[in-house]
GROMACS .gro file of C-alpha atoms in nm:
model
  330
    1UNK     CA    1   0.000   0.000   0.000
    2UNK     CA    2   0.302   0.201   0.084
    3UNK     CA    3   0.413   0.177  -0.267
    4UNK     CA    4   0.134   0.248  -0.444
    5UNK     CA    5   0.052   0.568  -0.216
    6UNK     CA    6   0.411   0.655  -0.366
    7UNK     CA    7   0.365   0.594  -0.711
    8UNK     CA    8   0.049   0.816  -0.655
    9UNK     CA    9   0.240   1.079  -0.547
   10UNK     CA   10   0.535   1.030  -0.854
   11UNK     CA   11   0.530   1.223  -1.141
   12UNK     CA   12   0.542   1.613  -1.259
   13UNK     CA   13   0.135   1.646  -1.158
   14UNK     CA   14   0.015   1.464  -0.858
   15UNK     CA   15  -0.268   1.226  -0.831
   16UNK     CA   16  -0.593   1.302  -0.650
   17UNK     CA   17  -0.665   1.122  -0.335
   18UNK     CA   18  -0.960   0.922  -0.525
   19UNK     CA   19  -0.798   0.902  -0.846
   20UNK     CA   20  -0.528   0.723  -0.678
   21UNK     CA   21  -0.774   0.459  -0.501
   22UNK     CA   22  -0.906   0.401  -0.856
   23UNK     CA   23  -0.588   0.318  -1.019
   24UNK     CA   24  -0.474   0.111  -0.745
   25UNK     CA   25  -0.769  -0.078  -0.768
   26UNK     CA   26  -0.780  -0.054  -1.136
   27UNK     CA   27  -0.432  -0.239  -1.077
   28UNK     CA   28  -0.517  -0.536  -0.825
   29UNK     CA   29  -0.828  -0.629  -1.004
   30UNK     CA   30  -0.694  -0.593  -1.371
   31UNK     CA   31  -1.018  -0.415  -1.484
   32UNK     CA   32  -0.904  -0.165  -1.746
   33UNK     CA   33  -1.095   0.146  -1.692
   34UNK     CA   34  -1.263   0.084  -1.400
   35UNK     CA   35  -1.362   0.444  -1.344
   36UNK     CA   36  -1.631   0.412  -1.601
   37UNK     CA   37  -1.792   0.129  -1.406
   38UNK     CA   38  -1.702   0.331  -1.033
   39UNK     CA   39  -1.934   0.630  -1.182
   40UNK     CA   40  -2.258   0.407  -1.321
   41UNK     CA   41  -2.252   0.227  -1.001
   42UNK     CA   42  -2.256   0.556  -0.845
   43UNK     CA   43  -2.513   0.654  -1.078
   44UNK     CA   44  -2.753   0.417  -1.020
   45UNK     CA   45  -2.683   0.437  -0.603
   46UNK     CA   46  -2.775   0.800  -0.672
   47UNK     CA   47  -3.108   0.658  -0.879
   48UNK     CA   48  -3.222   0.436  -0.690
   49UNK     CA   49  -3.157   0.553  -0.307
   50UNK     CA   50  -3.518   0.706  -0.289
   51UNK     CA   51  -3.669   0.362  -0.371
   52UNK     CA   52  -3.423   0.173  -0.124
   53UNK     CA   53  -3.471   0.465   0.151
   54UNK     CA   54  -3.896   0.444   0.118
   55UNK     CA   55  -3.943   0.035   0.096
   56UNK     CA   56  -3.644  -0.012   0.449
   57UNK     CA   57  -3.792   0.318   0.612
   58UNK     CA   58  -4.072   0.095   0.750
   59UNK     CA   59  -3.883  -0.184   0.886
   60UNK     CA   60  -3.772   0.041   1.157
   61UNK     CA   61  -4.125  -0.025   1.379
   62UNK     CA   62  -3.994  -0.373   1.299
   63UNK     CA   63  -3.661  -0.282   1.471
   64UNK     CA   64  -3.858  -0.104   1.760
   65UNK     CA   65  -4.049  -0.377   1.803
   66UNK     CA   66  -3.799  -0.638   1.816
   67UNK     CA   67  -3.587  -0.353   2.055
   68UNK     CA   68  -3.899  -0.393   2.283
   69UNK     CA   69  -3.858  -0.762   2.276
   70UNK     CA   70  -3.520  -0.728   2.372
   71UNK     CA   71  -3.573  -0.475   2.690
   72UNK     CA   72  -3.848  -0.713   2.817
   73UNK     CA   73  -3.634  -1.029   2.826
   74UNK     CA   74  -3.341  -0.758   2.998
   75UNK     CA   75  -3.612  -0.644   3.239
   76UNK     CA   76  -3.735  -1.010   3.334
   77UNK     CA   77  -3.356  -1.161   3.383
   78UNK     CA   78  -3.275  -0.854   3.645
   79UNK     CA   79  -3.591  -0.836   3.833
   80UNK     CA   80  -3.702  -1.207   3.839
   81UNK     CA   81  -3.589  -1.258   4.162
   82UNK     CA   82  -3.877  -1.005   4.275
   83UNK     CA   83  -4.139  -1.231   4.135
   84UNK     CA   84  -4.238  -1.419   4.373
   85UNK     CA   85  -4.271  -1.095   4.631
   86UNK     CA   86  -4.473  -0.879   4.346
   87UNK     CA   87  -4.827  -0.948   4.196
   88UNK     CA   88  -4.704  -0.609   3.948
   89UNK     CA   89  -4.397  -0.801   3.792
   90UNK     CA   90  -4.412  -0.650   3.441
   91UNK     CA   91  -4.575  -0.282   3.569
   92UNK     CA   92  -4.190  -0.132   3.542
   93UNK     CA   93  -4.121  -0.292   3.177
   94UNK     CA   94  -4.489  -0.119   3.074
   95UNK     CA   95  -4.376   0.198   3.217
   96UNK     CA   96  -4.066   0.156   2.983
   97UNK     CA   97  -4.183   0.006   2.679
   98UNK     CA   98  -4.453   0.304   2.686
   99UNK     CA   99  -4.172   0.537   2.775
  100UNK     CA  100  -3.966   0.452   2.483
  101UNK     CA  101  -4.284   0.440   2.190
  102UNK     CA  102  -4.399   0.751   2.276
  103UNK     CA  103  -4.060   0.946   2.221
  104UNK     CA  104  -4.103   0.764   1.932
  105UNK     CA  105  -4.425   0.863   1.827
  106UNK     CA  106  -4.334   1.235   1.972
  107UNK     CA  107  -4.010   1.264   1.766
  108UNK     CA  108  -4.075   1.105   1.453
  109UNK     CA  109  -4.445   1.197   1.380
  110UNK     CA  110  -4.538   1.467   1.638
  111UNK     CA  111  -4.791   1.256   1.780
  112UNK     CA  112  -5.077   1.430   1.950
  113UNK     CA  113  -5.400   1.263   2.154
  114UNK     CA  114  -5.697   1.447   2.183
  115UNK     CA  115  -6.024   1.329   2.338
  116UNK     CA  116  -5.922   1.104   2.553
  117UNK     CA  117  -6.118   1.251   2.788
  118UNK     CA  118  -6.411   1.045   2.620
  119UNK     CA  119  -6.227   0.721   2.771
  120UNK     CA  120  -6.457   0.586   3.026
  121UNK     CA  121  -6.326   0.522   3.388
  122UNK     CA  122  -6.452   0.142   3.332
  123UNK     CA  123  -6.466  -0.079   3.095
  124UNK     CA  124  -6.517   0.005   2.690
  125UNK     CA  125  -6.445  -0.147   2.354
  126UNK     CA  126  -6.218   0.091   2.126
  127UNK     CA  127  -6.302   0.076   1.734
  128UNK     CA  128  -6.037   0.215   1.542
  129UNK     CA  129  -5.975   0.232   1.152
  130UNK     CA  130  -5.641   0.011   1.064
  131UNK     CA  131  -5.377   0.180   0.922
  132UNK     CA  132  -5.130  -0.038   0.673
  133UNK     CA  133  -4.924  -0.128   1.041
  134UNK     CA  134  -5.036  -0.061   1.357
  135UNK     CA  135  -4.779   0.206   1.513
  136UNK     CA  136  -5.058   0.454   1.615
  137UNK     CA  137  -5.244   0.224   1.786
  138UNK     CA  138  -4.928   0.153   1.993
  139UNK     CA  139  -4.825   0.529   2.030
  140UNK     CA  140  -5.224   0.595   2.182
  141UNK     CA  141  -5.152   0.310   2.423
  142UNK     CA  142  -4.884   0.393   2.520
  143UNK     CA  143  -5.015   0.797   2.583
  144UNK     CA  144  -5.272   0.694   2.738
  145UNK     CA  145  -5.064   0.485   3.023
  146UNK     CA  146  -4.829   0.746   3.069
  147UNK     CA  147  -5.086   1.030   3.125
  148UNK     CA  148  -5.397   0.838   3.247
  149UNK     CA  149  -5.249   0.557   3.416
  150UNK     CA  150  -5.495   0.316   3.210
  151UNK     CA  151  -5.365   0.017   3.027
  152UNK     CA  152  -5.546  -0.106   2.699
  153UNK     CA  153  -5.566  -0.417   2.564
  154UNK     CA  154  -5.569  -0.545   2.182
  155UNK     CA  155  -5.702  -0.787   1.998
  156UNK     CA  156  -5.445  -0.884   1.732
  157UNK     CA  157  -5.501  -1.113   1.402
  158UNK     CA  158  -5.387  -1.428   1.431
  159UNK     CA  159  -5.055  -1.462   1.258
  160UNK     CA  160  -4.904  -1.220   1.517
  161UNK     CA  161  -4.889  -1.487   1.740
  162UNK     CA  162  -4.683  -1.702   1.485
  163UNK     CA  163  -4.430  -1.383   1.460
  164UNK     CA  164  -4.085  -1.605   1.614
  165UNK     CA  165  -3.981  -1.387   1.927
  166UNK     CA  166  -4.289  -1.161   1.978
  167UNK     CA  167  -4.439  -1.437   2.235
  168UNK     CA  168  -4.328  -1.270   2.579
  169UNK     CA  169  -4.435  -0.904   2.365
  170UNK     CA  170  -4.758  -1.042   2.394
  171UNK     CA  171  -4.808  -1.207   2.668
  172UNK     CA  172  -4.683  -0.873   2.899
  173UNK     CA  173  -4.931  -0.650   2.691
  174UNK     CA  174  -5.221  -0.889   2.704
  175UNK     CA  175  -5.225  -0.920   2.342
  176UNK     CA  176  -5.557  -1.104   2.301
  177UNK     CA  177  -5.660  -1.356   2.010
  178UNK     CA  178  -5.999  -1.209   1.985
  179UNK     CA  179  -6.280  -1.511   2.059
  180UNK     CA  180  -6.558  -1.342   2.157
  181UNK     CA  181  -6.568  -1.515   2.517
  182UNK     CA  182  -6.225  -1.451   2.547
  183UNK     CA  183  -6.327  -1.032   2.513
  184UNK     CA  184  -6.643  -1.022   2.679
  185UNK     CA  185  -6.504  -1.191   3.008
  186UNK     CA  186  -6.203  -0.905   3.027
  187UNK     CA  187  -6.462  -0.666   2.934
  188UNK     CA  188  -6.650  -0.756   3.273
  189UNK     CA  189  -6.363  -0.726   3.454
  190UNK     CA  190  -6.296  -0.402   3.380
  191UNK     CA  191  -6.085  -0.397   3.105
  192UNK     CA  192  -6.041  -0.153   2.812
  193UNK     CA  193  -6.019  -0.290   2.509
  194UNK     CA  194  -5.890  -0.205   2.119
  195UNK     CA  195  -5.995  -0.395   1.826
  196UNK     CA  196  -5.992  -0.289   1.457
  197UNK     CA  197  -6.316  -0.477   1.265
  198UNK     CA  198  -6.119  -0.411   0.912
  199UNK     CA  199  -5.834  -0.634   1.083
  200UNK     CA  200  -5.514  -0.729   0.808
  201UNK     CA  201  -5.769  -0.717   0.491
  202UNK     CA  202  -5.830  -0.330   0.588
  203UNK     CA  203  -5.444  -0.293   0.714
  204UNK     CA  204  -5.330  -0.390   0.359
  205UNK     CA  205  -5.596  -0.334   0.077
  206UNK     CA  206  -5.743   0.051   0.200
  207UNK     CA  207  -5.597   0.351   0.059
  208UNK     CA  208  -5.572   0.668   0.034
  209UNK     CA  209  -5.911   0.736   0.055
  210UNK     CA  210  -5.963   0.636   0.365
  211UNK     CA  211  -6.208   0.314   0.312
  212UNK     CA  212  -6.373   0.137   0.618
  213UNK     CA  213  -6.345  -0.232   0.506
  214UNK     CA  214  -6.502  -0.448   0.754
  215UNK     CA  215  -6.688  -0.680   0.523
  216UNK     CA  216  -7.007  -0.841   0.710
  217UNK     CA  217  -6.782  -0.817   1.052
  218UNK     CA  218  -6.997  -0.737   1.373
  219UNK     CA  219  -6.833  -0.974   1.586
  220UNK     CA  220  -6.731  -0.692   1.806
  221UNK     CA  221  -7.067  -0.541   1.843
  222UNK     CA  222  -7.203  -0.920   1.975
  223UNK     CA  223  -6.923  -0.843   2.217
  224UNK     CA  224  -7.005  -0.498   2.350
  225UNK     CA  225  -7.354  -0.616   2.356
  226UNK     CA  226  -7.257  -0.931   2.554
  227UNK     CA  227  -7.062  -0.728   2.779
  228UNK     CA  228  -7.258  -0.452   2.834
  229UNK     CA  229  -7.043  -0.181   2.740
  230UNK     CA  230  -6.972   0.116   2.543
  231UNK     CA  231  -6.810   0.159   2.229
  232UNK     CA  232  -6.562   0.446   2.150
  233UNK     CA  233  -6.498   0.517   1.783
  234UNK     CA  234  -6.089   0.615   1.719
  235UNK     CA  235  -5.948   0.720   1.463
  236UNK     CA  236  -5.573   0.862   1.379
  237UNK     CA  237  -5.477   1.109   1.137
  238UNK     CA  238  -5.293   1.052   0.807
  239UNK     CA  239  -5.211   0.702   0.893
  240UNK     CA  240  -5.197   0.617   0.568
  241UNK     CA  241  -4.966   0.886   0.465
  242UNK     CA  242  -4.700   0.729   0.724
  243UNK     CA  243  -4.668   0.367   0.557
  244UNK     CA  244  -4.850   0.280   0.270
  245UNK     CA  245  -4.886  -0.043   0.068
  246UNK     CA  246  -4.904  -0.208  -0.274
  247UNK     CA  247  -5.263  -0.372  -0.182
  248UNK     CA  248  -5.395  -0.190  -0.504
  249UNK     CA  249  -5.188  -0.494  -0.737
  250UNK     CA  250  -5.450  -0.744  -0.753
  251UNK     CA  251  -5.186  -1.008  -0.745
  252UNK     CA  252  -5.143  -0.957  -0.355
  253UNK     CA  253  -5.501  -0.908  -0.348
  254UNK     CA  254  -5.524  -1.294  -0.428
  255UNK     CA  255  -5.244  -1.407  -0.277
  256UNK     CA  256  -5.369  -1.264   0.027
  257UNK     CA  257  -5.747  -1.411   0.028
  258UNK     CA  258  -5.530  -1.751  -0.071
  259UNK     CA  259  -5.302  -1.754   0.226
  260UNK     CA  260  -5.415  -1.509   0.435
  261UNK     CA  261  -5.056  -1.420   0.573
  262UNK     CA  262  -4.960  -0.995   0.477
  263UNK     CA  263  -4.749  -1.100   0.196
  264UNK     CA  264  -4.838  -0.733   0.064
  265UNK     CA  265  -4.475  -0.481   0.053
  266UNK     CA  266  -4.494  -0.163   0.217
  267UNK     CA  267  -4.343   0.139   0.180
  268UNK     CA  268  -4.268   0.479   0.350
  269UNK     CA  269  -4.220   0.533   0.687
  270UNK     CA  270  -4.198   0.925   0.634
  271UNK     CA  271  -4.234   1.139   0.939
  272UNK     CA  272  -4.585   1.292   0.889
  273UNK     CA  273  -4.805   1.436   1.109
  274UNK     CA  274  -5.015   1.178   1.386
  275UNK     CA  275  -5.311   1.283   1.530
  276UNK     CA  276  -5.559   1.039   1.729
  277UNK     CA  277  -5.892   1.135   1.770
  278UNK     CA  278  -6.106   0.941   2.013
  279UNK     CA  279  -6.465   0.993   1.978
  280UNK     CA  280  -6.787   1.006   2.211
  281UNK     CA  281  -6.891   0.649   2.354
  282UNK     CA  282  -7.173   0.473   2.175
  283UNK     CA  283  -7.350   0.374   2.506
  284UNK     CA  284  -7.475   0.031   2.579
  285UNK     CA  285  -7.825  -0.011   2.447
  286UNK     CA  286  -8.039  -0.384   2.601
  287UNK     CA  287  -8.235  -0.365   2.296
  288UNK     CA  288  -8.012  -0.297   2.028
  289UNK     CA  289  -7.896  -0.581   1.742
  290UNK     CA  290  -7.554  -0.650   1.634
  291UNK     CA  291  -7.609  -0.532   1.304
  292UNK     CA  292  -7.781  -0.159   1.422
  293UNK     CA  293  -7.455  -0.127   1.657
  294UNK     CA  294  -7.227  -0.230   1.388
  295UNK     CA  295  -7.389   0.024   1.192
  296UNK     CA  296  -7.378   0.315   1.413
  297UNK     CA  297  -7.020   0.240   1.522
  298UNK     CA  298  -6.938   0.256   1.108
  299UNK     CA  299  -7.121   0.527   1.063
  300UNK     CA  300  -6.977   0.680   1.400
  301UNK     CA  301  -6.614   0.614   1.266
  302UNK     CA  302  -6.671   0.751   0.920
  303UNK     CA  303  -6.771   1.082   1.040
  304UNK     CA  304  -6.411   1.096   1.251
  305UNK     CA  305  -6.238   1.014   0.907
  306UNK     CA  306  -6.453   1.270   0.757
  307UNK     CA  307  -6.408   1.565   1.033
  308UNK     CA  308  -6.035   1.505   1.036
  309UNK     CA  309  -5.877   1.384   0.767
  310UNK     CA  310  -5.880   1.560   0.409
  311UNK     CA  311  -5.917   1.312   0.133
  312UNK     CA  312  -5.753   1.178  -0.087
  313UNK     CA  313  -5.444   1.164   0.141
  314UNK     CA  314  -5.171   1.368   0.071
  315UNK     CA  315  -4.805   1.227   0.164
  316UNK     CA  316  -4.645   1.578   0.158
  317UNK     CA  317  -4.945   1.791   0.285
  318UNK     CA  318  -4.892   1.521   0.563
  319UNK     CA  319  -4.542   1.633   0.635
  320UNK     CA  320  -4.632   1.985   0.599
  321UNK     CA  321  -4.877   1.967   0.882
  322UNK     CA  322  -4.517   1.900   1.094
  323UNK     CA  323  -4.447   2.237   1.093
  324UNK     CA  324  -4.865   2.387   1.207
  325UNK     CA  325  -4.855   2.586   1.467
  326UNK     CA  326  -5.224   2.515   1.560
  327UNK     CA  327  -5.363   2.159   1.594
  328UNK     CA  328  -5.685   2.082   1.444
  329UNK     CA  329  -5.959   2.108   1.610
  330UNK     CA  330  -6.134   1.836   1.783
   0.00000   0.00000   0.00000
């Protein structure tokens, strides 16, 4: 290396730095020219970095919640001596987990919570609209612990539970599988509950425009009747702008209804503007049908979407509304 750094230098006009990596390594690799190919590859780095930067962007919630993952199993092997003296194990790793997605949420997206005050002090069934992942639905759970001091549950599709790693995630959050007996006997213990009716299908294959696809679903509404208790429509701000996906290719459309695993790519992960937006409680009615309930809570949900969100959405109008100095108003 010594040598060639000399040979570099040699000569009435001195080599550039770079020119004299590229002639060295023209040298050890016998490639004649090799500057040529240095500047296409550089070329097509420079192409296609926006396309590389939009479709890895979103595999950082991945990364946050696989860092989760990791702080749990950190938490359990330095406290689990204080196990058997504590029916609150896991209240410290909550406290943390919540601590760390909502600097998240408050530093990549400006995330903002309004109406909570429309949270009842018992128990409730939350109806949101799915966004293509569910990072918002985290970021409200875990603003609502920190300033309320209430824990939610959710009930997550089914393939979550096959994700390799995310079982003690789960388990500490009381991720719940969703049968209805499962929901209506936390319900009647007090517990406050999230579930999105539109589930992966609605995750994946909604747009930009905002559509509520719940199919004949009103599974949920058996369970707040069963339970006796109120519904509270939720819905979060250009979600879709943050991450969106390719569910308009009717390729993954199929694949999907084949093997109903979110084989779908997504893209994005830009830093737009998150705003949840819970809505008044649809009070228990004895006399009211599935079907009415499902309907009101639809109905209840659409006019959140349409109050709040400007359609179609906009990516960059999304990251423009970084920089208001006035939220919206509830």
């Amino acid at each position: 290396m010594v040598g060639g750094n000399e040979s570099c230098s040699a000569g009435p006009i001195p080599m550039s730095y770079l020119t004299c990596l590229t002639s060295i390594l023209g040298e050890w690799t016998g490639v004649e020219h090799i500057e040529e190919y240095l500047s296409y590859a550089v070329y097509l780095l420079w192409l296609f970095f926006p396309l590389a930067l939009v479709l890895l962007l979103p595999g950082g919630i991945i990364i946050l919640f696989y860092t989760s993952i990791l702080l749990l199993h950190i938490y359990k092997r330095k406290n689990e001596l204080k196990e058997a003296y504590s029916n609150d194990f896991w209240d410290g790793a909550k406290q943390m987990l919540a601590t760390l997605w909502d600097g998240h949420g408050r530093i990549w997206h400006g995330y903002e919570l309004h109406g909570a005050e429309n949270i009842p002090e018992g128990p409730g069934l939350i109806v949101f609209y799915h966004g293509a992942t569910p990072a918002d639905c985290v970021y409200f759970m875990a603003r609502l612990l920190i300033q309320r001091k209430r824990y939610c549950h959710v009930v997550a599709d089914h393939f979550v539970f096959r994700l390799p790693g995310f079982k003690l995630l789960l388990d500490v959050h009381g991720v719940m599988h969703g049968p209805k007996e499962e929901c209506v006997k936390a319900l009647k213990k007090g517990c406050l509950i999230a579930i999105a009716p539109g589930g992966v299908r609605e995750a994946l294959f909604s747009d930009e425009m905002y559509t509520i696809i719940w199919g004949s679903r009103k599974g949920f509404a058996q369970v707040a009747i069963d339970a006796k208790v109120p519904i509270i429509p939720m819905f979060t701000q250009n979600v879709r702008e943050g991450v969106r996906t390719l569910g308009g290719i009717k390729i993954f459309r199929s694949l999907y209804e084949r093997i109903r695993l979110p084989v779908v790519p997504l893209y994005g992960g830009f830093p737009v503007k998150l705003r949840t937006f819970i809505g008044e409680p649809i009070p228990y009615e004895p006399n009211v049908t599935a079907e009415e309930l499902t309907a009101k809570t639809k109905a209840a949900l659409q006019a959140l979407i349409e109050k709040h969100q400007k359609i179609p959405g906009n990516i960059f109008r999304a990251l423009m509304e970084r920089f208001q100095t006035q939220k919206k108003e509830d």
